[in-house]
Coordinates of C-alpha atoms in Angstrom, one line a residue:
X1 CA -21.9 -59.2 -33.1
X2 CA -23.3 -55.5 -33.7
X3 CA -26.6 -54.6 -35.1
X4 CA -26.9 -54.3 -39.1
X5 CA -27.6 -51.5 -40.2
X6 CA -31.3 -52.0 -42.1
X7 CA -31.4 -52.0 -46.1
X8 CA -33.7 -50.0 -47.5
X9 CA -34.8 -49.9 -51.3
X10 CA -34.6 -46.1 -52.5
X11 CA -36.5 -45.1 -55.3
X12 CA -35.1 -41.7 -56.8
X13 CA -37.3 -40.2 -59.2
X14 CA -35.2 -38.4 -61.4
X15 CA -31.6 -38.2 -63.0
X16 CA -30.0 -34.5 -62.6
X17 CA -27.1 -33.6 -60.8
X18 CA -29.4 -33.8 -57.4
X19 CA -30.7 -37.2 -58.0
X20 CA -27.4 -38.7 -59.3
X21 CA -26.0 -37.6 -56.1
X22 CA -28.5 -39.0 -53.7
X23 CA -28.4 -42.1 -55.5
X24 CA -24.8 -41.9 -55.0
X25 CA -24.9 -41.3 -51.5
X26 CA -27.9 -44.0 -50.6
X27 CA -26.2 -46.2 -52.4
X28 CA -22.8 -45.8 -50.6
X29 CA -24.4 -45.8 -46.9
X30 CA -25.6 -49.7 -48.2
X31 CA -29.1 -49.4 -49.4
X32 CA -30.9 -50.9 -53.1
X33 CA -31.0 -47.4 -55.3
X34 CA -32.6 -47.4 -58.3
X35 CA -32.8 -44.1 -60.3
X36 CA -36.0 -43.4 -62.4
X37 CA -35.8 -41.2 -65.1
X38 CA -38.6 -40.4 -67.6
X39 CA -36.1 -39.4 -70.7
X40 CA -33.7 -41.8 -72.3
X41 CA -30.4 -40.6 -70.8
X42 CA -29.6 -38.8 -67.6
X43 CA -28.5 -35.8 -66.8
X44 CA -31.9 -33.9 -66.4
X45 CA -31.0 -29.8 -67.7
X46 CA -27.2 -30.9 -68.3
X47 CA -28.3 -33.8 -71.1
X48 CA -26.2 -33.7 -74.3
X49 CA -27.3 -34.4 -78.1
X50 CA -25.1 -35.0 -81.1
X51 CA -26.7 -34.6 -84.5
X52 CA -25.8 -36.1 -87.6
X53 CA -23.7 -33.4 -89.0
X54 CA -21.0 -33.5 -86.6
X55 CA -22.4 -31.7 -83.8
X56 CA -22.1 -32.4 -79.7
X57 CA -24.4 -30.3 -77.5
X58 CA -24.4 -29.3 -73.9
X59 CA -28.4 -28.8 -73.2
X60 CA -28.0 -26.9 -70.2
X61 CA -25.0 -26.1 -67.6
X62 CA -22.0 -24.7 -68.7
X63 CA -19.9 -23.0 -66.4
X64 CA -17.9 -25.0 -64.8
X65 CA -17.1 -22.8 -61.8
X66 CA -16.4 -24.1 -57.8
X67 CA -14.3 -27.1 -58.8
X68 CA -13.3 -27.9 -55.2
X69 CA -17.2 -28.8 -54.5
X70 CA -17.7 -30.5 -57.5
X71 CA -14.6 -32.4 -56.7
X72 CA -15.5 -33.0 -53.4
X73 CA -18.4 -35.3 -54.9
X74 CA -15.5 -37.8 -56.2
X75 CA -13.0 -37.4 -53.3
X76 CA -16.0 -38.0 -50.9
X77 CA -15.8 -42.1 -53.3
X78 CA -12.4 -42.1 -52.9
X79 CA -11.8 -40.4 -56.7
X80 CA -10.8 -37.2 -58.4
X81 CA -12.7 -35.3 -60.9
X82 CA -9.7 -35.8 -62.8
X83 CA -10.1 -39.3 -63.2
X84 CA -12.9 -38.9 -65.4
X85 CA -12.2 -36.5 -67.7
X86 CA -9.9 -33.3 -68.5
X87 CA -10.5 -30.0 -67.0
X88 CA -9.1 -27.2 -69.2
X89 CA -8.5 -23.6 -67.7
X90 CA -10.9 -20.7 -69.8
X91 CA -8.5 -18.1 -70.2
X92 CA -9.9 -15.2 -70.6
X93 CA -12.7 -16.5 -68.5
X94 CA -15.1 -15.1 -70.3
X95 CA -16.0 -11.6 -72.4
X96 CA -18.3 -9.1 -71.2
X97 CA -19.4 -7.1 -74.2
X98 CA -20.9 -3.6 -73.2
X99 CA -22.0 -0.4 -75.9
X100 CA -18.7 1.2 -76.3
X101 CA -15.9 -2.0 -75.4
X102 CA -15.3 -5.2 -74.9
X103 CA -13.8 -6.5 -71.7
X104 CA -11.8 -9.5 -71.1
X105 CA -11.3 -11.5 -67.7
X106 CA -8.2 -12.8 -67.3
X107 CA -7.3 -16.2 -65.1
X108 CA -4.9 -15.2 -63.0
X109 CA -5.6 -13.2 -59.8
X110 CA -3.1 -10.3 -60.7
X111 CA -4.0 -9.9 -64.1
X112 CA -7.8 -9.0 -62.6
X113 CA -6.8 -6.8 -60.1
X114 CA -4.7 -5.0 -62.9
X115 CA -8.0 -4.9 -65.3
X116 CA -9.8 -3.3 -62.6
X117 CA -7.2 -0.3 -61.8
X118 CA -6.6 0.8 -65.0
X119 CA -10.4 1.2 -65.7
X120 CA -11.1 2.7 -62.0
X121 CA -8.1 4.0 -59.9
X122 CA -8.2 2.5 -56.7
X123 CA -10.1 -0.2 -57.7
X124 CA -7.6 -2.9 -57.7
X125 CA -7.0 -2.8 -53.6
X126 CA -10.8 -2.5 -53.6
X127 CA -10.8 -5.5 -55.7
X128 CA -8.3 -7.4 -52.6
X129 CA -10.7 -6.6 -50.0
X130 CA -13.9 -7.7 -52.4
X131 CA -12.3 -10.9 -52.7
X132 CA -10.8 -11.4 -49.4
X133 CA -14.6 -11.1 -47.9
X134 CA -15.6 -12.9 -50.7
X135 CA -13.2 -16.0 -49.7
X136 CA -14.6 -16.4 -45.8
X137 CA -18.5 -15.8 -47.7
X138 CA -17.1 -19.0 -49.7
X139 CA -15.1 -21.3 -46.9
X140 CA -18.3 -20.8 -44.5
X141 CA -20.8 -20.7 -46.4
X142 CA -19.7 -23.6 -48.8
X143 CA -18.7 -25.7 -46.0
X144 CA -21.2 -24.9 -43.3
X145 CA -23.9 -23.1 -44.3
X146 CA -25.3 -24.9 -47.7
X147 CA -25.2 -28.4 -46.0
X148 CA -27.4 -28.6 -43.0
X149 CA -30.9 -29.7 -43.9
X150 CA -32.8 -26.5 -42.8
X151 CA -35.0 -28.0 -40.5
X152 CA -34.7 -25.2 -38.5
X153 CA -32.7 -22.2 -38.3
X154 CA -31.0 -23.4 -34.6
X155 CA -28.8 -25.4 -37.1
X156 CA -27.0 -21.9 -37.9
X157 CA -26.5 -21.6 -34.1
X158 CA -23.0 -23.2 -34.7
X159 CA -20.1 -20.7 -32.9
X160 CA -18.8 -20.6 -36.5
X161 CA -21.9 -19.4 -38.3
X162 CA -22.7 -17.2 -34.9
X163 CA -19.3 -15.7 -35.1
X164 CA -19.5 -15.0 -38.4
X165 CA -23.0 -13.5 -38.8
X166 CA -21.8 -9.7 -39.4
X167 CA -19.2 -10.9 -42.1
X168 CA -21.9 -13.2 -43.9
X169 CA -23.7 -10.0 -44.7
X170 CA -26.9 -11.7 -45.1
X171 CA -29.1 -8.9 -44.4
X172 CA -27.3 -6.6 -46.8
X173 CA -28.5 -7.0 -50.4
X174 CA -25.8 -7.1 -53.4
X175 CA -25.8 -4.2 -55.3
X176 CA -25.5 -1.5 -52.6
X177 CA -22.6 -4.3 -51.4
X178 CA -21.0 -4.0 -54.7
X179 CA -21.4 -0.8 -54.9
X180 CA -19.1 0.1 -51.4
X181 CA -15.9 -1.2 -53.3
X182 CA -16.6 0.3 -56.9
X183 CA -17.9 2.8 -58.6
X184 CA -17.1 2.5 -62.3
X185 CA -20.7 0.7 -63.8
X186 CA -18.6 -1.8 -66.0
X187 CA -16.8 -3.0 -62.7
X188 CA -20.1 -3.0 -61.3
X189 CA -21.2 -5.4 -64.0
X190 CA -19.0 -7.2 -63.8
X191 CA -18.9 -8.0 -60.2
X192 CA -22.7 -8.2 -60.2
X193 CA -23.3 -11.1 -63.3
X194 CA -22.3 -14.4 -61.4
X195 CA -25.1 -13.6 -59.4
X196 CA -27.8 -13.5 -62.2
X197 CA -27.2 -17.2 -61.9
X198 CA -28.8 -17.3 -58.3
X199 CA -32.2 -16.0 -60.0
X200 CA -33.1 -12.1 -59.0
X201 CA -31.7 -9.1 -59.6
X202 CA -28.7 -8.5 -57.7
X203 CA -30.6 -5.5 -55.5
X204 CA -32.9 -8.6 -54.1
X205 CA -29.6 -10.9 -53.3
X206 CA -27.7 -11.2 -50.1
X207 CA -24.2 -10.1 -49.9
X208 CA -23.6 -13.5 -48.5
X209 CA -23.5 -14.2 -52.4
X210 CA -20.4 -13.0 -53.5
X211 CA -19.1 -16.2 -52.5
X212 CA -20.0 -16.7 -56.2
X213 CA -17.6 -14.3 -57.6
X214 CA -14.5 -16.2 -55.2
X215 CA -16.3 -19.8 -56.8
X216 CA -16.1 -18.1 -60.5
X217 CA -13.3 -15.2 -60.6
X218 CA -10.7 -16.5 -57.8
X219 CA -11.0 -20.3 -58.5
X220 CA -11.4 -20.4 -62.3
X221 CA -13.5 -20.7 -65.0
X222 CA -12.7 -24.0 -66.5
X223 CA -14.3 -26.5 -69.1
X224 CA -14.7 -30.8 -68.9
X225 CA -13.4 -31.9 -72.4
X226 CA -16.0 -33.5 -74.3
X227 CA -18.3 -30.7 -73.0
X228 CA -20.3 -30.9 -69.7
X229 CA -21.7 -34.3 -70.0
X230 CA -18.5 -36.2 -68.9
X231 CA -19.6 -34.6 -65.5
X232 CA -22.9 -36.1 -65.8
X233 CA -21.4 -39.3 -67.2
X234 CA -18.7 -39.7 -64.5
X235 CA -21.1 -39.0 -61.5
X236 CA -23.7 -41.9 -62.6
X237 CA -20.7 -44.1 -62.6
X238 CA -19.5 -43.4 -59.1
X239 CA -23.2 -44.5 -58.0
X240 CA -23.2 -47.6 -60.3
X241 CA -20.3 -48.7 -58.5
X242 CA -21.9 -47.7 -55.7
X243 CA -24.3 -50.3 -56.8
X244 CA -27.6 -47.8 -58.0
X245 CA -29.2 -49.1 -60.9
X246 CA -30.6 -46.6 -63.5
X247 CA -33.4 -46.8 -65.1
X248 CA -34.4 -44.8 -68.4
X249 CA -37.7 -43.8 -70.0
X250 CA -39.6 -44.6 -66.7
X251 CA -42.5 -42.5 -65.7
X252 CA -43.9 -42.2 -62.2
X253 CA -47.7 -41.2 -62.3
X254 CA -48.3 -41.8 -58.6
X255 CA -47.2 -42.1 -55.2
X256 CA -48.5 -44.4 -52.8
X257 CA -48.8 -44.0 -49.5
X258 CA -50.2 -45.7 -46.7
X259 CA -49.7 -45.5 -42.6
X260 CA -48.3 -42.1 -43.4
X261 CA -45.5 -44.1 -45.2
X262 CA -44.4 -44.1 -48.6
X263 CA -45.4 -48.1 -49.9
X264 CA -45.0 -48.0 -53.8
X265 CA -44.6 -46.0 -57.2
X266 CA -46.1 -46.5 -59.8
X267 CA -44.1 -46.1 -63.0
X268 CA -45.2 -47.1 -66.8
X269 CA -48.3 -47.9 -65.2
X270 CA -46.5 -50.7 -62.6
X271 CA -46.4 -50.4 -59.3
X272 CA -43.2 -51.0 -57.1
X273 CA -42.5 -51.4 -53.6
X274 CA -40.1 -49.0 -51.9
X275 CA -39.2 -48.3 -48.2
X276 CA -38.2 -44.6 -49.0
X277 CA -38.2 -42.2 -52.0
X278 CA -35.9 -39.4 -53.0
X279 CA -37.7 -37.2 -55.3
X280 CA -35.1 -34.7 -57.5
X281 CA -38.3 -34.0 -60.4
X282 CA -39.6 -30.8 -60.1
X283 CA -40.8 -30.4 -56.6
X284 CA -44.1 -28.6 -57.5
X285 CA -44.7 -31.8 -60.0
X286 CA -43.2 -34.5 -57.3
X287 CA -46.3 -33.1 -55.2
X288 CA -49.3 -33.5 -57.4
X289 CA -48.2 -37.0 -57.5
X290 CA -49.3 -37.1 -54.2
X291 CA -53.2 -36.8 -52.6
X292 CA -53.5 -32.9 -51.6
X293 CA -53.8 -33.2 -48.2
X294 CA -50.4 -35.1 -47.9
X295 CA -48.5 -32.0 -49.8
X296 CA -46.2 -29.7 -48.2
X297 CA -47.5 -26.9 -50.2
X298 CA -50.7 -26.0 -52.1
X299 CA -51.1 -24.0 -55.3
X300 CA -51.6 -21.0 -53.7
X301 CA -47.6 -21.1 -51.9
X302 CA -46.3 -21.8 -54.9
X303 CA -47.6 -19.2 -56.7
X304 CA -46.4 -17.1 -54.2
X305 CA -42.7 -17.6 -54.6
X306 CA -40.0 -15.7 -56.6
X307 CA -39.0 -18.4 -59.1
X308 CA -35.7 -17.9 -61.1
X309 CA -35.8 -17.1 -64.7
X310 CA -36.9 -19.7 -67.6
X311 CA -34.5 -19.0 -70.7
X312 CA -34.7 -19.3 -75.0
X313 CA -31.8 -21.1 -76.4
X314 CA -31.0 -22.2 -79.5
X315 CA -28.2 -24.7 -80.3
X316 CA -26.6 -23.7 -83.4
X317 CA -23.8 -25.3 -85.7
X318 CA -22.4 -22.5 -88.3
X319 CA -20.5 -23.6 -90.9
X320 CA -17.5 -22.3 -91.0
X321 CA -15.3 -20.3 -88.2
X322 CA -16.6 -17.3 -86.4
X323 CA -13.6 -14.8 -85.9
X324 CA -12.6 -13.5 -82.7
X325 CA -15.6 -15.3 -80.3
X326 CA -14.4 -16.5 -77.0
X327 CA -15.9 -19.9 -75.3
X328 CA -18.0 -17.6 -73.0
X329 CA -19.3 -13.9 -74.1
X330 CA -22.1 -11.8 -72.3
X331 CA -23.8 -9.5 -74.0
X332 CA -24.7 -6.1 -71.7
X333 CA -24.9 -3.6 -74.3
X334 CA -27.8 -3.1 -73.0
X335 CA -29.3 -2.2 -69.4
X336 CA -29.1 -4.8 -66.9
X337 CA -32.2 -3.6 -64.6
X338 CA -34.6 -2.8 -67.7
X339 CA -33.9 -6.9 -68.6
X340 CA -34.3 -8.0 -65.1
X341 CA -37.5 -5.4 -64.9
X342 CA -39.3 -7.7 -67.8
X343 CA -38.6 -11.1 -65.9
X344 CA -39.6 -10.2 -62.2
X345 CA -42.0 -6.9 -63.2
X346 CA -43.9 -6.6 -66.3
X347 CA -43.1 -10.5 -67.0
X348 CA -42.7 -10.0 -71.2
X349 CA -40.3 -10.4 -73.5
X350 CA -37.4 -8.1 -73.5
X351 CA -37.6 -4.8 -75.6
X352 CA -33.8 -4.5 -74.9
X353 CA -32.4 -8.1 -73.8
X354 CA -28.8 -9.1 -72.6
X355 CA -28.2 -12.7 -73.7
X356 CA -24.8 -15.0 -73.4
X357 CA -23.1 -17.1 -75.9
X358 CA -21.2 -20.2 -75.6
X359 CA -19.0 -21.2 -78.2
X360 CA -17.1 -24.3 -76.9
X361 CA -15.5 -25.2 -80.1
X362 CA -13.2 -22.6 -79.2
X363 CA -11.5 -24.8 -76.6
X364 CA -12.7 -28.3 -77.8
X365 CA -12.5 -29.2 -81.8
X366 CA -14.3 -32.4 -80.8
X367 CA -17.8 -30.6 -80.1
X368 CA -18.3 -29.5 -84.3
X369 CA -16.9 -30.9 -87.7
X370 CA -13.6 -29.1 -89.0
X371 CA -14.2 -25.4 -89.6
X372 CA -17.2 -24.9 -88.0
X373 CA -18.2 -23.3 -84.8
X374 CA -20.9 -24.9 -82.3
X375 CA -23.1 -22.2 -80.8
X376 CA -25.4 -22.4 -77.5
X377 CA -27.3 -18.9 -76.8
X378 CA -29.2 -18.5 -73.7
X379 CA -31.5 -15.3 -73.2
X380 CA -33.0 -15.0 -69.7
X381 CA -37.1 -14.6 -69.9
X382 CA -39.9 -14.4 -67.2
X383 CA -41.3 -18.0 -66.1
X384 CA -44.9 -18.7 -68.0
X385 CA -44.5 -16.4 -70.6
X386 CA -46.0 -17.0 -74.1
X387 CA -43.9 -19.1 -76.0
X388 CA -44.2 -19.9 -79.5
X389 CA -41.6 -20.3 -82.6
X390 CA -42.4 -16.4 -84.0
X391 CA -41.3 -15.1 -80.8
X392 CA -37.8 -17.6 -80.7
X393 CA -36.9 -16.9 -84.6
X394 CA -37.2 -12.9 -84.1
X395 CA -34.8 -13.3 -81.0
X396 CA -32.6 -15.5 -82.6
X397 CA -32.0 -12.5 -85.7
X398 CA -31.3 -10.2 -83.0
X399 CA -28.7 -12.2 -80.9
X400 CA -26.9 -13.3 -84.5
X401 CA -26.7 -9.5 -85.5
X402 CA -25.4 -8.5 -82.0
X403 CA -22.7 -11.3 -82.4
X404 CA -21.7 -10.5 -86.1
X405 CA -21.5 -7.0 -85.0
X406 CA -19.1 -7.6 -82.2
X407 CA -17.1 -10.5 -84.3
X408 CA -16.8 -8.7 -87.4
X409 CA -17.7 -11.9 -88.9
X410 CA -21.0 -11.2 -91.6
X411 CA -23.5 -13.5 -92.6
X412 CA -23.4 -15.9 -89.4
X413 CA -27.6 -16.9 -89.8
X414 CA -27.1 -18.0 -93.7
X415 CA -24.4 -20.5 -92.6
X416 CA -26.5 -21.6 -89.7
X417 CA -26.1 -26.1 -90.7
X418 CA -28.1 -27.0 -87.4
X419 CA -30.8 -25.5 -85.5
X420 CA -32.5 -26.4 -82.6
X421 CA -34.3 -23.7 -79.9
X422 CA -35.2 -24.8 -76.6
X423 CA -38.0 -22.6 -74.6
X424 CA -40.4 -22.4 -71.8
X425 CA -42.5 -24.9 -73.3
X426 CA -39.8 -26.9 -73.5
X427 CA -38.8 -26.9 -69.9
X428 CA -42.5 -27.7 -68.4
X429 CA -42.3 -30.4 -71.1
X430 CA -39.3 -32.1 -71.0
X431 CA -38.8 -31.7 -67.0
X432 CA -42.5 -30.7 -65.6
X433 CA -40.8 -27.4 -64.4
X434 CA -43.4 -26.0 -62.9
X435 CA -43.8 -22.3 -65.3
X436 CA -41.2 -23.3 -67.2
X437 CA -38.3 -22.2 -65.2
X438 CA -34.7 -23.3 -65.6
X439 CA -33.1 -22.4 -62.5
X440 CA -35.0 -23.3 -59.7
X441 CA -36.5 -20.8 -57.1
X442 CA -34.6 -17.2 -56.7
X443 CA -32.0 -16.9 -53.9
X444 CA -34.1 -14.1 -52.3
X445 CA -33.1 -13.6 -48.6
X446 CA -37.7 -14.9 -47.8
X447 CA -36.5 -17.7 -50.5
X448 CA -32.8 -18.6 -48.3
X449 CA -32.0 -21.4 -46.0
X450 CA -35.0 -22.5 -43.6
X451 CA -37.3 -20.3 -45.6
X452 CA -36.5 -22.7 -48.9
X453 CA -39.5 -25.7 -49.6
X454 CA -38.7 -28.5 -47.2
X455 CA -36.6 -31.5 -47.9
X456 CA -38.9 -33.9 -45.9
X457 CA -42.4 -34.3 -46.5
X458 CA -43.9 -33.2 -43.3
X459 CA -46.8 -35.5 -43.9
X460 CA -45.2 -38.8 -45.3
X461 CA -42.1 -39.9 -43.4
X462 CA -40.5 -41.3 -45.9
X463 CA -40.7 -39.4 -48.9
X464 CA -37.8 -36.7 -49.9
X465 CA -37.2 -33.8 -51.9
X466 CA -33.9 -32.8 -53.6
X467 CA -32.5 -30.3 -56.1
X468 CA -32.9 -26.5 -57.0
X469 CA -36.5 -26.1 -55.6
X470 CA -35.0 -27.2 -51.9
X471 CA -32.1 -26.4 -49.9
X472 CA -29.6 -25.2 -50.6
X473 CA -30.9 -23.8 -54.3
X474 CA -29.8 -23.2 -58.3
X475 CA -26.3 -24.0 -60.0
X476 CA -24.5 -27.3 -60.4
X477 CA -22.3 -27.3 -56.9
X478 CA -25.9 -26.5 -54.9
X479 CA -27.9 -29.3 -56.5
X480 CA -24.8 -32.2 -55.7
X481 CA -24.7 -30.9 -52.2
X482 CA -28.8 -31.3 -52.0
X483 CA -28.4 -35.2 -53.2
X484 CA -26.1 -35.5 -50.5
X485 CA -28.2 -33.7 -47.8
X486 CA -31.0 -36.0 -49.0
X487 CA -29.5 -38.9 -48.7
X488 CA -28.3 -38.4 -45.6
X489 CA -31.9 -37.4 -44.2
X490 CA -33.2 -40.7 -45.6
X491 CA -31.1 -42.7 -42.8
X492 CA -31.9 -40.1 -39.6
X493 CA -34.6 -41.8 -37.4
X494 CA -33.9 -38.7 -34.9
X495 CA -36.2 -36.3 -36.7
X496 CA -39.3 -36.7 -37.5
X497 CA -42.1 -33.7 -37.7
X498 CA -40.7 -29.9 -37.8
X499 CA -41.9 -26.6 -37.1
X500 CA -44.9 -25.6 -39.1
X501 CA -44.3 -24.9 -42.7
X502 CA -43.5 -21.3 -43.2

């Protein structure tokens, strides 16, 4: 007879797309999973409200870009994405609105690398070669670089990393990359936005990043009928029938340690034995839960790091149709770098602010009554900034006037039927983000790979970290391949204390 592998019981504190994944993942490789999550549904960012007039929110996530990773999740259980729900193709993609035009990105390939000649000759072969690099950034760095556990960087010494290291362009950063292929500033835009999502401004970016704009522009923009949720929904029942067991409005206050060992959580004030833990709560927060001197980091680190931008939305259901909005719109009527200056520099409240629009009623009737439009506006802001409902309301006028003004449809704030605005306060509340952030720490080259927080506690052998503070960092695709990497961790005896904590 061979040797059974040894059950462990896994607490993971937390229910996002990082902690639904480990608990996936544990649970699948034969341990007891049980998820903890301190609000009454999971989800975490991507949670989802219905009101009483007819509305169905997304709260967070909602591009649906790299759908071979997030389908790689199911096919990795034997299942599809498809199985789960319907994934409609966004065509256009999505609007970028700028001073003097609107431009619209089509679906297919071609159509793309038409848009771009006729506003820059020359552009559209520049546009082959973007995307050609752009596809090797994607099949290595999706496949081999985001899922090693950054223990060290002699992981990267694989001949297929090595080989590749000049065509990563790691040590290039994005803009000047972007700005070798074009020269028109719309194209530049354009190329630069899905990198806004990694948290810096594209000048502090590696080039390895435009990955992103194969993940978004080449693979498609799509959208989960019944809104982003079903993703949420379908994942936690992969690890039910894994065999995790969720567990809603739980709290863990502490953790317990003893031997150097994790021994026990105590959540709603009741302590519970556990042989490991898997923490995907904000990984500042998951450490004051913890005696300081068994931390990775101390205050000091953290406020050292480059964290990604916090955001106001407001969820809005407008009675009646809105003429001519698109599911996704970006609003760059305004400079890019003067925005980006007011969340990394001065850290205030935009003068001038870009801002994004989601309007999935467009594509799926089922998210507002008949006739009505379901809004979700997102304006990037610094982390910790002052936050109160003066500052949210005066923002909101400005976005609704920017949108009527590009619509042509008048008087969208009087028909405003639902209103709800979600800020930093919000964030630190609802999630214990540590400033308030929403995405996580920057994808800075100092913030990349081995230079990312741990995703072991070098202290406590059996306590682990997961989701867009860790390896390998922000977005929906990164934070299901960090449950995995987690999980995986929990069942490697071979390693056990690392270099010193940069």
């Amino acid at each position: 007879m061979g040797t059974e592998k040894t059950k462990k019981k896994i607490a993971v504190i937390g229910s996002g797309f990082s902690g639904i994944s480990a608990a996936a993942y544990a649970a699948k490789s034969g341990n007891e999973v049980h998820v903890f999550e301190k609000l009454s549904q999971p989800g975490g960012r991507a949670r989802q409200f219905t009101t009483e007039n007819g509305y169905t929110f997304d709260m967070g996530p909602s591009w649906y870009w790299m759908p071979d990773i997030i389908n790689g999740f199911f096919q990795d259980f034997g299942r599809e994405a498809v199985d789960f729900f319907k994934l409609v193709s966004l065509d256009p993609q999505f609007e970028m609105v700028f001073s003097d035009e609107t431009i619209g990105v089509p679906s297919k390939y071609d159509e793309i690398r038409e848009l771009f000649e006729n506003i820059e000759k020359g552009a559209g072969k520049e546009y082959d070669k973007f995307m050609q690099s752009a596809q090797f950034k994607y099949q290595v760095g999706m496949q081999e670089f985001v899922n090693k556990p950054c223990h060290s960087w002699l992981e990267f010494v694989s001949l297929k990393i090595a080989s590749s290291a000049l065509k990563l362009d790691l040590l290039t950063n994005f803009r000047s990359y972007v700005a070798r292929y074009f020269s028109d500033p719309k194209l530049k835009a354009l190329m630069e936005f899905p990198v806004i999502f990694l948290g810096a401004s594209p000048k502090n970016i590696p080039a390895l990043y435009s990955l992103m704009n194969y993940g978004g522009y080449a693979l498609g923009t799509w959208y989960p009928m019944g809104g982003f949720y079903q993703l949420v929904l379908a994942m936690q029942k992969v690890a039910e029938d894994q065999g995790a067991v969720f567990h809603f409005d739980q709290t863990v206050h502490k953790i317990n340690v003893k031997n150097g060992k994790v021994n026990s959580l105590i959540i709603n004030n009741e302590e519970i034995g556990f042989d490991a833990v898997i923490a995907s709560s904000d990984y500042h927060h998951t450490e004051t839960l913890l005696s300081e001197d068994l931390r990775n980091y101390d205050e000091e680190y953290w406020k050292s790091r480059t964290f990604a931008p916090s955001c106001l939305i407001y969820y809005l259901g407008i009675k009646g149709k809105i003429d001519n909005i698109k599911h996704h719109t970006l609003f760059f009527e305004n400079d890019l770098d003067e925005h980006v200056e007011c969340i990394y520099g001065t850290k205030k409240w935009p003068d001038k602010p870009l801002f994004y629009c989601c309007s999935p009623s467009v594509t799926d009737p089922g998210v507002a009554p008949e006739n009505c439009e379901n809004l979700f506006l997102l304006m990037p802001l610094a982390p910790g900034i002052e936050d109160h409902e003066e500052l949210r309301e005066k923002y909101l006028k400005e976005m609704l006037s920017r949108i009527e003004q590009h619509t042509g449809t008048q008087d969208i704030f009087s028909r405003i039927e639902y209103k709800r605005s979600y800020c930093v306060n919000d964030f630190i509340a609802d999630y214990n983000a540590y400033q308030g952030n929403a995405y996580g720490l920057a994808n800075t080259l100092s913030q990349t790979a081995v230079l990312k927080p741990k995703i072991r506690n070098m202290k406590v052998d059996n306590l682990f970290y997961t989701g867009q503070l860790t390896v390998p960092g922000p977005g929906v695709p990164p934070s299901i391949i960090s449950g995995k990497i987690a999980a995986a961790e929990v069942n490697n005896p071979k390693v056990k204390k690392y270099e010193k904590i940069v």
